[in-house]
CSV table of C-alpha atoms in Angstrom, one decimal:
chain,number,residue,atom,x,y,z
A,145,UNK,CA,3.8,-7.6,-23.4
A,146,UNK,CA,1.4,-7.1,-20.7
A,147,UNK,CA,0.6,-4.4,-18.8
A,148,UNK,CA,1.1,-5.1,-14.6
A,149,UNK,CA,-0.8,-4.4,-11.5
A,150,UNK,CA,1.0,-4.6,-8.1
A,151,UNK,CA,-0.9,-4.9,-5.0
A,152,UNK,CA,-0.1,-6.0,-1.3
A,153,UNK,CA,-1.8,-9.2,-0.2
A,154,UNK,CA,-1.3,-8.7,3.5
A,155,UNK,CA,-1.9,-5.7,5.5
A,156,UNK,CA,0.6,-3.5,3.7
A,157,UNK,CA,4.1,-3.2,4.6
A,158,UNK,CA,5.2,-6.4,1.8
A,159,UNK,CA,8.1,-4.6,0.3
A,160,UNK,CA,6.2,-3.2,-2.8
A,161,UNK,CA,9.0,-0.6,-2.9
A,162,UNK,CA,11.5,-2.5,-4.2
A,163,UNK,CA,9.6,-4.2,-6.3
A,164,UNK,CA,7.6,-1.8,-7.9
A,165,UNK,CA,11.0,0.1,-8.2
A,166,UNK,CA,12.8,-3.5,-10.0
A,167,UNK,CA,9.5,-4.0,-12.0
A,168,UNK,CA,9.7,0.1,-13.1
A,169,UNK,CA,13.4,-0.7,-14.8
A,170,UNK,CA,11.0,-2.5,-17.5
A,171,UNK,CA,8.4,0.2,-17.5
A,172,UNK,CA,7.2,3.4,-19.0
A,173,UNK,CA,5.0,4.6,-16.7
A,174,UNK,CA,3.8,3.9,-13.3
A,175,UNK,CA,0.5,4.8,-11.8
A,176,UNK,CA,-0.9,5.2,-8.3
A,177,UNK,CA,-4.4,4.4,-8.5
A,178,UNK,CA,-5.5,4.4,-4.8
A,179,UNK,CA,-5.2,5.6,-1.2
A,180,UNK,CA,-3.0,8.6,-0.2
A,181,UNK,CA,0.1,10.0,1.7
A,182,UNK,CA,-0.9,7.3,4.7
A,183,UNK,CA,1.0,4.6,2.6
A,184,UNK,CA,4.8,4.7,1.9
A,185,UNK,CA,7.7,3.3,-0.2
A,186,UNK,CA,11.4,2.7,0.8
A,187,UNK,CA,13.3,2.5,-2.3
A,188,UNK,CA,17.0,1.1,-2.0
A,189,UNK,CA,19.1,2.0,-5.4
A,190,UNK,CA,22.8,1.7,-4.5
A,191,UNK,CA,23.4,3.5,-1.5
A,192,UNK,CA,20.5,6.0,-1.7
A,193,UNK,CA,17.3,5.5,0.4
A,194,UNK,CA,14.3,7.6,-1.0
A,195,UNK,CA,11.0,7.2,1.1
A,196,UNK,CA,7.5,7.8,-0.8
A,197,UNK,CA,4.2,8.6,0.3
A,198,UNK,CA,2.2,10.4,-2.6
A,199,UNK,CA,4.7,9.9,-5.7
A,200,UNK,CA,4.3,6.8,-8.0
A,201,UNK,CA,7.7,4.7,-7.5
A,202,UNK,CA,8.7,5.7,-11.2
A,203,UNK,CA,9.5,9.2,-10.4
A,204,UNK,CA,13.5,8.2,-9.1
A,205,UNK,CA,14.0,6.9,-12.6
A,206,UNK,CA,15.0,7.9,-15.9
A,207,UNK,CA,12.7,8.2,-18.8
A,208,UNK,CA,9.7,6.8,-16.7
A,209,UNK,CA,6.7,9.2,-15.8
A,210,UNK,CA,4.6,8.9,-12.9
A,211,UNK,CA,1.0,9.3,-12.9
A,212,UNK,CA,-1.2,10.1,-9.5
A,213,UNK,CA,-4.4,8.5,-10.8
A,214,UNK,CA,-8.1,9.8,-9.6
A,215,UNK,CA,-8.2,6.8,-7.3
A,216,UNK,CA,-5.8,8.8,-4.9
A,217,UNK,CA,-6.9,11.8,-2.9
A,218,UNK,CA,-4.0,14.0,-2.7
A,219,UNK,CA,-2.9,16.3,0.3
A,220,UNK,CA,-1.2,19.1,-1.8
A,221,UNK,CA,0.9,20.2,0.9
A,222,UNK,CA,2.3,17.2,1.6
A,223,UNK,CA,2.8,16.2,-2.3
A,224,UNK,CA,4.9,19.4,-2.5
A,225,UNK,CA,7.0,18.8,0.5
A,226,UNK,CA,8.2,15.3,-0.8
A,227,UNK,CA,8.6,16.7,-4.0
A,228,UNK,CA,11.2,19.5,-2.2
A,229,UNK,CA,12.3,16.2,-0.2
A,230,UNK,CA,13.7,13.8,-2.7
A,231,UNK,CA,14.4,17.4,-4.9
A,232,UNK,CA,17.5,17.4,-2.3
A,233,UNK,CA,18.6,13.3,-3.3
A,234,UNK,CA,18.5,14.7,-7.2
A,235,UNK,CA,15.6,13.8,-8.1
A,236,UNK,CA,13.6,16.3,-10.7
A,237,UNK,CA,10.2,16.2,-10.4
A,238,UNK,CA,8.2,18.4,-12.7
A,239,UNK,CA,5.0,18.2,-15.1
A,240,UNK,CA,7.2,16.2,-17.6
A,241,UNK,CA,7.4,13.1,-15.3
A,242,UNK,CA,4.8,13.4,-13.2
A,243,UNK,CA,1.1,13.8,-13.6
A,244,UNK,CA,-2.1,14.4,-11.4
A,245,UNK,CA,-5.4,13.1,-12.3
A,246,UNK,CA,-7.5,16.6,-12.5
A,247,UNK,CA,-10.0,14.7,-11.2
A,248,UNK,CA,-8.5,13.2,-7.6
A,249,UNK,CA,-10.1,14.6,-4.6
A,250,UNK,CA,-7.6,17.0,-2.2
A,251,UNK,CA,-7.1,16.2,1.2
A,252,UNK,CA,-7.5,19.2,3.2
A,253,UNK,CA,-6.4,20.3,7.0
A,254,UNK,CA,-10.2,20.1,7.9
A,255,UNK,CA,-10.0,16.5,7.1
A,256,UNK,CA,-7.0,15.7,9.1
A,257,UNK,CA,-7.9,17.5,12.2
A,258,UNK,CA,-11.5,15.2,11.8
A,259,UNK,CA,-9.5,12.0,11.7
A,260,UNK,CA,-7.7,13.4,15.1
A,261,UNK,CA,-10.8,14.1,16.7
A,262,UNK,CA,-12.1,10.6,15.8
A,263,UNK,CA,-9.0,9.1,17.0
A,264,UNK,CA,-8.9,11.2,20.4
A,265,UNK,CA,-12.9,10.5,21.3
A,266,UNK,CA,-13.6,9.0,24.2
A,267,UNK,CA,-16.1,6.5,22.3
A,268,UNK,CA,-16.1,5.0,19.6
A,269,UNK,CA,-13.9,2.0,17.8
A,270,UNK,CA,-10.1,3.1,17.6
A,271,UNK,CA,-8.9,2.1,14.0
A,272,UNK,CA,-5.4,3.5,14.4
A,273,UNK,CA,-5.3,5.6,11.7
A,274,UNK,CA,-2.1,8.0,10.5
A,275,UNK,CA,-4.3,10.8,11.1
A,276,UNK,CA,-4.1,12.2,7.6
A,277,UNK,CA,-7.1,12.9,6.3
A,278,UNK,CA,-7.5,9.8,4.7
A,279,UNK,CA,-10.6,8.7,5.6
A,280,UNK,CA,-12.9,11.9,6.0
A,281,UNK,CA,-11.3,12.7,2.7
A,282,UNK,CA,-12.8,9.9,0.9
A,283,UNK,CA,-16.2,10.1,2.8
A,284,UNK,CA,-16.4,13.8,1.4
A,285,UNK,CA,-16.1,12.2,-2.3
A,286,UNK,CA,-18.7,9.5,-1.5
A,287,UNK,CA,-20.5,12.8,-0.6
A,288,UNK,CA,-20.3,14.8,-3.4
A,289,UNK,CA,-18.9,18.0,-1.2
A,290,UNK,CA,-15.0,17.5,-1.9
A,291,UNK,CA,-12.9,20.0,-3.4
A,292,UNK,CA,-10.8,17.8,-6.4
A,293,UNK,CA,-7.6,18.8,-8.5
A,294,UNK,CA,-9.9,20.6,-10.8
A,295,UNK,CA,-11.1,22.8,-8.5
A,296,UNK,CA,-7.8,24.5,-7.6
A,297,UNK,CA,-7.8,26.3,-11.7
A,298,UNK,CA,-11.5,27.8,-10.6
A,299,UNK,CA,-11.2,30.5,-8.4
A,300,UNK,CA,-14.3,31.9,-8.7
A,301,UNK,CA,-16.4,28.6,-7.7
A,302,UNK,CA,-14.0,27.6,-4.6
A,303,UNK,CA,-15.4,29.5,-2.5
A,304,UNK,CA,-18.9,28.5,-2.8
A,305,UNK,CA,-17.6,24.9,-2.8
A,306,UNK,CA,-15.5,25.6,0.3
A,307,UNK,CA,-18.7,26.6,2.2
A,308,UNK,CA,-20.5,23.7,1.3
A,309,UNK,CA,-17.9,21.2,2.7
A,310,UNK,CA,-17.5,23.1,5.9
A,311,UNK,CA,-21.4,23.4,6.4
A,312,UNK,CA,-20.8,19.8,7.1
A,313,UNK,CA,-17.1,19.6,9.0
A,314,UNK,CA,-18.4,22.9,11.2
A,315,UNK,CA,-21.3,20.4,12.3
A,316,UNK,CA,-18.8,17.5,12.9
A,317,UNK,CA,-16.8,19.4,15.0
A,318,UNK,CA,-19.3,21.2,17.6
A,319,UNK,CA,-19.9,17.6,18.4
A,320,UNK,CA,-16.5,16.9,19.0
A,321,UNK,CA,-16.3,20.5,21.4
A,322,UNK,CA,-13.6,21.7,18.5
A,323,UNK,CA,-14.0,25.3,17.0
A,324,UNK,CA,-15.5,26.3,13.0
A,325,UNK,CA,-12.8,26.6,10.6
A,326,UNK,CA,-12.4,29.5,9.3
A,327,UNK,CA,-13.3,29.7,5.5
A,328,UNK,CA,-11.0,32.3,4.7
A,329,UNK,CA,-8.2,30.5,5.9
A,330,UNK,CA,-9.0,27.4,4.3
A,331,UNK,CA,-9.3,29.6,1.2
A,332,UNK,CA,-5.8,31.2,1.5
A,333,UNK,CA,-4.3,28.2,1.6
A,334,UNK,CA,-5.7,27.1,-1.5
A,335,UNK,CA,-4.7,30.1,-3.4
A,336,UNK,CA,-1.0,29.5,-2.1
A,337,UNK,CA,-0.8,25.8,-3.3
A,338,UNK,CA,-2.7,26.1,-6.5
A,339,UNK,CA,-0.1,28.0,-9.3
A,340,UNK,CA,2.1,24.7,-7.6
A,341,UNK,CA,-0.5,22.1,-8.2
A,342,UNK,CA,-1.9,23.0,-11.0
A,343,UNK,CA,0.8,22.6,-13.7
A,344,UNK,CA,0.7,18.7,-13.2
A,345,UNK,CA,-2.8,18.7,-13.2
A,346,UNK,CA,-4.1,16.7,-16.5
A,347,UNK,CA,-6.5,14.0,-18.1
A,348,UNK,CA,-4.8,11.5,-17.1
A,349,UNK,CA,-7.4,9.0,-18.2
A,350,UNK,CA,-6.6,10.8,-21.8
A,351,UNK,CA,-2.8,10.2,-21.5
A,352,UNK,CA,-3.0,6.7,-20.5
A,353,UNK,CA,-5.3,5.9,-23.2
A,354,UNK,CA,-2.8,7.3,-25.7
A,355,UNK,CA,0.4,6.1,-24.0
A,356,UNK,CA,-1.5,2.3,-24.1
A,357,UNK,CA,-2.1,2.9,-28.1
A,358,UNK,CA,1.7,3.6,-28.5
A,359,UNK,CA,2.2,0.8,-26.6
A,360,UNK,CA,4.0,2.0,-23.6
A,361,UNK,CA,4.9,-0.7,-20.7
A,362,UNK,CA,2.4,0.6,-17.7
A,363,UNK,CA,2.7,-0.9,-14.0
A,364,UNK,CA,-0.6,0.1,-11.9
A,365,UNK,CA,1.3,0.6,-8.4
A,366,UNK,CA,-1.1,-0.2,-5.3
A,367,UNK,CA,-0.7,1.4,-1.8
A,368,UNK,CA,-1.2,-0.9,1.6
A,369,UNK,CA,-2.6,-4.7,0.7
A,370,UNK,CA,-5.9,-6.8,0.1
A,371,UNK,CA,-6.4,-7.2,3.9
A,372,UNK,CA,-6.6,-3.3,4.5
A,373,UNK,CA,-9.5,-3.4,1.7
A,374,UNK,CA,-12.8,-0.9,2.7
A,375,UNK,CA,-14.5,-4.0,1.3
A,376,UNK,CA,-12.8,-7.4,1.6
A,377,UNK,CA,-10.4,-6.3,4.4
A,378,UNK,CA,-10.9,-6.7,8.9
A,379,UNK,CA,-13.3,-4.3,8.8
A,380,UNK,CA,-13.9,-2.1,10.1
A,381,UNK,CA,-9.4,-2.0,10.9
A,382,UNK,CA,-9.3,-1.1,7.7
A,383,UNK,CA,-8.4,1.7,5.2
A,384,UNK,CA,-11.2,3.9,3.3
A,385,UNK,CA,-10.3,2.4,-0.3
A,386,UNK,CA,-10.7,-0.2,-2.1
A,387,UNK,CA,-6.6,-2.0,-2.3
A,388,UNK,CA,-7.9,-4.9,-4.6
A,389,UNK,CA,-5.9,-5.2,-7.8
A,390,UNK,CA,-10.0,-4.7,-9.6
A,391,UNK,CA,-9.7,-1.0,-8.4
A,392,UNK,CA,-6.9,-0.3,-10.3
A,393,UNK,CA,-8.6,0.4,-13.6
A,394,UNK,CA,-11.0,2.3,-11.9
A,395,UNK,CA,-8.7,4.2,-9.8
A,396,UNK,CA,-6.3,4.9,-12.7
A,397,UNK,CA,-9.0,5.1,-15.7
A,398,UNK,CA,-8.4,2.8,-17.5
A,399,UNK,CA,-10.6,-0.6,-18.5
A,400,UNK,CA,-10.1,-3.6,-16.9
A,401,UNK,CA,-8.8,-5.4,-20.2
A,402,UNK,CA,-5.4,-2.8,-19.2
A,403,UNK,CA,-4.6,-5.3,-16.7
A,404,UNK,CA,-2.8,-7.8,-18.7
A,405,UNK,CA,-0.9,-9.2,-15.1
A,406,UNK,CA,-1.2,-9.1,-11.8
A,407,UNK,CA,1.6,-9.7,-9.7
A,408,UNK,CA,1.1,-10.2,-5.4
A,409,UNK,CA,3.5,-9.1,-3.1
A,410,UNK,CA,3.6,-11.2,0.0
A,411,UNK,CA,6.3,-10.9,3.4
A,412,UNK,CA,7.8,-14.5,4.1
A,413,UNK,CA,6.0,-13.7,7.1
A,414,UNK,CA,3.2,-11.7,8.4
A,415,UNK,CA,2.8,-7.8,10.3
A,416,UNK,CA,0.5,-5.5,11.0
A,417,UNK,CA,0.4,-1.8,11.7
A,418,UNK,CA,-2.3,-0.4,13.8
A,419,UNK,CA,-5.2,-2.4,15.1
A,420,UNK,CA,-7.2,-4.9,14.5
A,421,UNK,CA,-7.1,-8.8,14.3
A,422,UNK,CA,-3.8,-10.6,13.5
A,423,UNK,CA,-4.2,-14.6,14.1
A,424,UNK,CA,-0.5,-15.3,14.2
A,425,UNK,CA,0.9,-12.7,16.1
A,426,UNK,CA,3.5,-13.2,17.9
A,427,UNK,CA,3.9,-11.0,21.4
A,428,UNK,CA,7.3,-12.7,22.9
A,429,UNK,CA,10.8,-13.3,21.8
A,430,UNK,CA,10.2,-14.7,18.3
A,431,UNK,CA,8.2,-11.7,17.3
A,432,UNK,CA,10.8,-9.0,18.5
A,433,UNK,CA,13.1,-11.2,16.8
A,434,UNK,CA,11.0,-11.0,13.2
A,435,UNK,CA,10.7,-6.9,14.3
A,436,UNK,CA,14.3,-6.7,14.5
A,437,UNK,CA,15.8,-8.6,11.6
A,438,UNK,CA,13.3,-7.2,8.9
A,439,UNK,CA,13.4,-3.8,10.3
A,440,UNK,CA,9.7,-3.6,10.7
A,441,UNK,CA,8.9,-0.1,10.9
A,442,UNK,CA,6.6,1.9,9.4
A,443,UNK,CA,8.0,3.8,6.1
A,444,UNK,CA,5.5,7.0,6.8
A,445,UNK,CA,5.0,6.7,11.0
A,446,UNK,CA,7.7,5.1,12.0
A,447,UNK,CA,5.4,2.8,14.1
A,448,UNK,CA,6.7,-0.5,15.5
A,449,UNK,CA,5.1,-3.5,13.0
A,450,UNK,CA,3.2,-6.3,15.1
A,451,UNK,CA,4.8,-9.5,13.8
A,452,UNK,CA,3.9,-13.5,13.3
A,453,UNK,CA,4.2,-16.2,11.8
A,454,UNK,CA,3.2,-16.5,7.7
A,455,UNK,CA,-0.3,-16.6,7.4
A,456,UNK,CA,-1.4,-19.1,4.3
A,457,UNK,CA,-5.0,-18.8,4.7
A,458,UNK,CA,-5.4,-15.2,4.9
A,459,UNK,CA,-3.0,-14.8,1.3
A,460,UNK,CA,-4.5,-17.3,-0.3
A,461,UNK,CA,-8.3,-15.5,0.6
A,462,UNK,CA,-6.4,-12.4,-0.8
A,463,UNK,CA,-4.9,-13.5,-3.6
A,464,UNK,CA,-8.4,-15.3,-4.8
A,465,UNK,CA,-10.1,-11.9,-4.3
A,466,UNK,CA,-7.6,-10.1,-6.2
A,467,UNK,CA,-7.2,-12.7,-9.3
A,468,UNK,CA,-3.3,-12.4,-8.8
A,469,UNK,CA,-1.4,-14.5,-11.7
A,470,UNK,CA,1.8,-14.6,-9.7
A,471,UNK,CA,3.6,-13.6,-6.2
A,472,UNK,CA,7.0,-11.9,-5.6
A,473,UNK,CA,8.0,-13.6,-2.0
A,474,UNK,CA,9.9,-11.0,0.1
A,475,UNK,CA,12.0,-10.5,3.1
A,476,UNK,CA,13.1,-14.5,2.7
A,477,UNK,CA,16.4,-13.0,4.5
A,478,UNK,CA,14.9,-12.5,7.9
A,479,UNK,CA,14.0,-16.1,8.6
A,480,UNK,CA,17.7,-17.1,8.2
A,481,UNK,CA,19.0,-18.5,11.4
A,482,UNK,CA,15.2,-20.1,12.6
A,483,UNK,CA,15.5,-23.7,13.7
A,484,UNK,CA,11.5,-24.2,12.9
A,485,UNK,CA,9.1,-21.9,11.2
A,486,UNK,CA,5.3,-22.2,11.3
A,487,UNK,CA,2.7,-21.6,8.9
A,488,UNK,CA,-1.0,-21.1,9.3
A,489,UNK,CA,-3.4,-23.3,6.9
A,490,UNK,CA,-6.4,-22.4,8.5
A,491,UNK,CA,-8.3,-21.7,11.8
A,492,UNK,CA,-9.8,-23.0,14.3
A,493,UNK,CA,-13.4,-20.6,15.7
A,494,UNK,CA,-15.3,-22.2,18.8
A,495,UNK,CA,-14.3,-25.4,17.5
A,496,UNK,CA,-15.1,-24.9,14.3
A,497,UNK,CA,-12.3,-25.2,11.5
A,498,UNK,CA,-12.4,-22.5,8.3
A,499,UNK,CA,-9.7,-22.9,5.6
A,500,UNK,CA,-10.5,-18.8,5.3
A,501,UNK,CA,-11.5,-15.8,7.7
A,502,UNK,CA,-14.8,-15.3,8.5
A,503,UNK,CA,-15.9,-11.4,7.9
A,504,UNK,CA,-17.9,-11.2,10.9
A,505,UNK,CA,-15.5,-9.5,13.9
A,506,UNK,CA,-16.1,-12.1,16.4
A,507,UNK,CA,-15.3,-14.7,14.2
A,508,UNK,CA,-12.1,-12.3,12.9
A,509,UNK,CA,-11.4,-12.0,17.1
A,510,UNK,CA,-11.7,-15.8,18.4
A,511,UNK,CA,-10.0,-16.9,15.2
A,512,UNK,CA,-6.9,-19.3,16.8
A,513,UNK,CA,-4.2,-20.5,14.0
A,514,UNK,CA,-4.0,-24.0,12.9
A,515,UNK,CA,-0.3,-24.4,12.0
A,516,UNK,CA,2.1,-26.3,10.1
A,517,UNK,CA,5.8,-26.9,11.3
A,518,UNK,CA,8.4,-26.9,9.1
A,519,UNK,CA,12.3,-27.0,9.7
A,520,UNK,CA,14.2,-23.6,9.8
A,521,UNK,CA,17.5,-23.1,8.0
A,522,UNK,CA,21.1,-22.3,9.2
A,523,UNK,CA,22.5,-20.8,6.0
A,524,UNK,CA,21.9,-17.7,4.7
A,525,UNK,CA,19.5,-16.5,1.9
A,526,UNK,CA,20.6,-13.3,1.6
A,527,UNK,CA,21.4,-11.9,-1.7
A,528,UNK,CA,20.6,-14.7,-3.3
A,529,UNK,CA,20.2,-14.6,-7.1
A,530,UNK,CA,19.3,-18.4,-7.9
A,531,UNK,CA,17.7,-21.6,-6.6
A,532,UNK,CA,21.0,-22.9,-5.9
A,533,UNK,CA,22.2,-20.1,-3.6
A,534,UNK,CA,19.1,-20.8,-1.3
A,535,UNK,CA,19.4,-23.2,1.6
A,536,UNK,CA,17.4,-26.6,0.5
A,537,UNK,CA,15.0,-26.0,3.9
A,538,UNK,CA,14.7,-22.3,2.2
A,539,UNK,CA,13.8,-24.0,-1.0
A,540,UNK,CA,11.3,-26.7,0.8
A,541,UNK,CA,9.8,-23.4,2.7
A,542,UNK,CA,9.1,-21.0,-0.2
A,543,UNK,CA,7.7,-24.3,-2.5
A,544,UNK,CA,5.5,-25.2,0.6
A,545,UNK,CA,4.2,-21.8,0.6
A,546,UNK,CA,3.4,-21.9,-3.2
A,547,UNK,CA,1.4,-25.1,-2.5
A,548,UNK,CA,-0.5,-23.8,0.0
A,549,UNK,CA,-1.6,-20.6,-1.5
A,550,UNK,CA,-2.2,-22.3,-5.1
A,551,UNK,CA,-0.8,-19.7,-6.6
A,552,UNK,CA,2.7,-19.6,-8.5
A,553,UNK,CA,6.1,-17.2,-7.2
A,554,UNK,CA,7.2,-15.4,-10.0
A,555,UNK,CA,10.3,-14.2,-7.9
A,556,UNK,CA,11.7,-13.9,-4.8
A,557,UNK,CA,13.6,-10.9,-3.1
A,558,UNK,CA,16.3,-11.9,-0.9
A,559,UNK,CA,17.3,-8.4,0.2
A,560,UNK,CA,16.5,-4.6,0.0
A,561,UNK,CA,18.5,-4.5,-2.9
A,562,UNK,CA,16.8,-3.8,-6.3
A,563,UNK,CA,18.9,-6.7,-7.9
A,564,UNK,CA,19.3,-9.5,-5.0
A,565,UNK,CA,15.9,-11.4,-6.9
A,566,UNK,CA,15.5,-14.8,-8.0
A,567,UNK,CA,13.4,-14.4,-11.0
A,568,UNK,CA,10.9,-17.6,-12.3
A,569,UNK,CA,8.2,-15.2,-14.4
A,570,UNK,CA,8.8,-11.5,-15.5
A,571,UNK,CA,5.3,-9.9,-15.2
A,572,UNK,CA,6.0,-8.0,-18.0
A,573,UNK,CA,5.9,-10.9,-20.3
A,574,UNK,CA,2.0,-11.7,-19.4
């Protein structure tokens, strides 16, 4: 058996949920080993919709624990609220299903009201962030000032620590024309959320080792995709981690032999949250159409998806990055009805072709798709459990697709359902 990392290979938004959530039926455990309360889930099981942020997809099942791995920098009043949230759908989530790495970096208020500030300036590049901290959060672990898990059991140190991270936000923010926060303040709030946060609080590097020597099933669950990578993503319209499935042993503490399979998830056609270049977008009546049939809005915002046509290049670049062994194809449903679809196989930049995306941003900008047309199908996919339930321009479409990318499907989802998948490779079986 192998153990399985799931990432996004687009720009987030692929419909991990669901298959994190079908892949977590087989699993023991399920770890979030990166980003924060900026990425979310939708999790369809029968006629209940839970919506994740912070909690690993595991937590909604049975006998499956859910680890928040030292990758993630954690806001613990929002953690807490989802908690009450899905509390209210029947879901129990306590220190025996769920744990925190003691050593993931908090999110704090200070760090949200920064990423406003950013976002509100006058100057400056607009990233379209959620404005939750993410980012300043993570810049105050790259420098050494951020308050972590741990922290929260050691009273007596916090507020020495508390001074030193707003000797640097105070700074930040008379630049911005915004007032000093308050340090007692900050410190009351600590005091509140700490007896709550600090029960799940463990050595999670510790468990995982042990649960790997009593050979439990472990899925390493990514948040947003490759192309939102601090690294290998459209900088700088990206997020502050690294969403590559290499992070996950690092984010979750584990070595990288503990990624026996990695398994990409990629839309049957391409969107984009926020800003930043998007090749194949399309801005008329075939994108609003894409919009509309898949749904396409944001799981955490609630912000209206940009939406195009399937970009081949751009996955294959990620799924090369990200050594992924096999893809799970979703959202197939949504091009039913299409007379043609088009796929991009590369690009054409001041008359210059690429097969991949140039990192510099005026390459990124003037980058114009080179596409293939295929025929559209009039049947439906949906809920489609087999080969021989798809459409044979469906079956042409997704094989295509696999060609193009050089990489093999291991399934495809045909619906938000958690069992409406045509299964070729179970990732579990390595």
């Amino acid at each position: 058996m192998a153990d399985v990392a799931v990432i996004g290979a687009q720009w987030g938004d692929e419909g991990k949920g669901k298959i994190v959530d079908w892949l977590s039926a087989r699993a023991d455990v399920v770890v979030r080993f990166q980003g924060g309360h900026n990425a979310g889930h939708t999790l369809v099981i029968g006629e209940t919709v839970y919506k994740l942020s912070l909690l690993p997809s595991g937590v909604v099942r049975e006998n499956c624990v859910g680890i928040i791995g030292s990758g993630v920098v954690v806001d613990p009043i929002a953690l807490l609220a989802e908690i009450e949230r899905i509390a209210k759908q029947g879901v129990s989530v306590t220190p025996d299903n769920l744990m925190i790495a003691e050593n993931a970096t908090l999110i704090l208020p200070v760090h949200q009201e920064l990423d406003a500030l950013r976002e509100g300036a006058a100057s400056g590049v607009k990233i379209g962030t959620t404005k939750r901290g993410i980012g300043p959060a993570y810049e105050d672990r790259a420098g050494r000032r951020a308050l972590r898990v741990a922290d929260l059991a050691d009273p007596e140190s916090l507020p020495e620590k508390v001074e030193n991270l707003l000797t640097h936000h105070n700074a930040l923010r008379r630049g911005y024309g915004a007032d000093d926060v308050d340090a007692a303040d900050l410190l009351r709030m600590l005091s509140e959320v700490a007896p709550k946060i600090a029960p799940f609080a463990r050595a999670t590097w510790r468990e995982l080792d042990a649960m790997r020597a009593a050979g439990k099933r472990i899925l390493f669950e990514g948040a947003q995709g490759v192309l939102l990578d601090v690294d290998h993503g459209t900088y700088p319209y990206v997020t502050s981690s690294n969403t590559v499935a290499g992070h996950a042993a690092a984010g979750a503490g584990v070595g990288p032999s503990a990624i026996g399979y990695v398994l990409g998830i990629v839309k049957a056609y391409t969107t984009r949250v926020g800003e930043g270049p998007f090749p194949t977008e399309l801005e008329d009546e075939t994108g609003r159409r894409l919009g509309e049939r898949g749904h396409e809005f944001g799981t955490v915002t609630g912000r209206q998806r940009r939406c195009g046509w399937f970009d081949a290049a751009l996955v294959r670049q990620s799924l090369k990055i990200s050594g992924v062994d096999g893809i799970a194809l979703t959202k197939l449903d949504v091009l039913d009805g299409f007379e043609e679809l088009k796929v991009c196989t590369g690009y054409s930049i001041n008359g210059k072709e690429f097969d991949y995306l140039p990192a510099g941003a005026h390459n990124q900008a003037a980058a114009e798709p080179v596409y293939e047309t295929m025929d559209g199908w009039s049947g439906s996919t949906e809920k489609a459990r087999s080969w021989a339930d798809l459409p044979a321009e469906a079956v042409k479409y997704v094989r295509r697709i696999e060609e193009i990318i050089e990489t093999p499907i291991a399934l495809v989802s045909t619906s938000p359902e958690r069992d409406d998948v045509i299964l070729m490779k179970d990732p579990f079986q390595g």
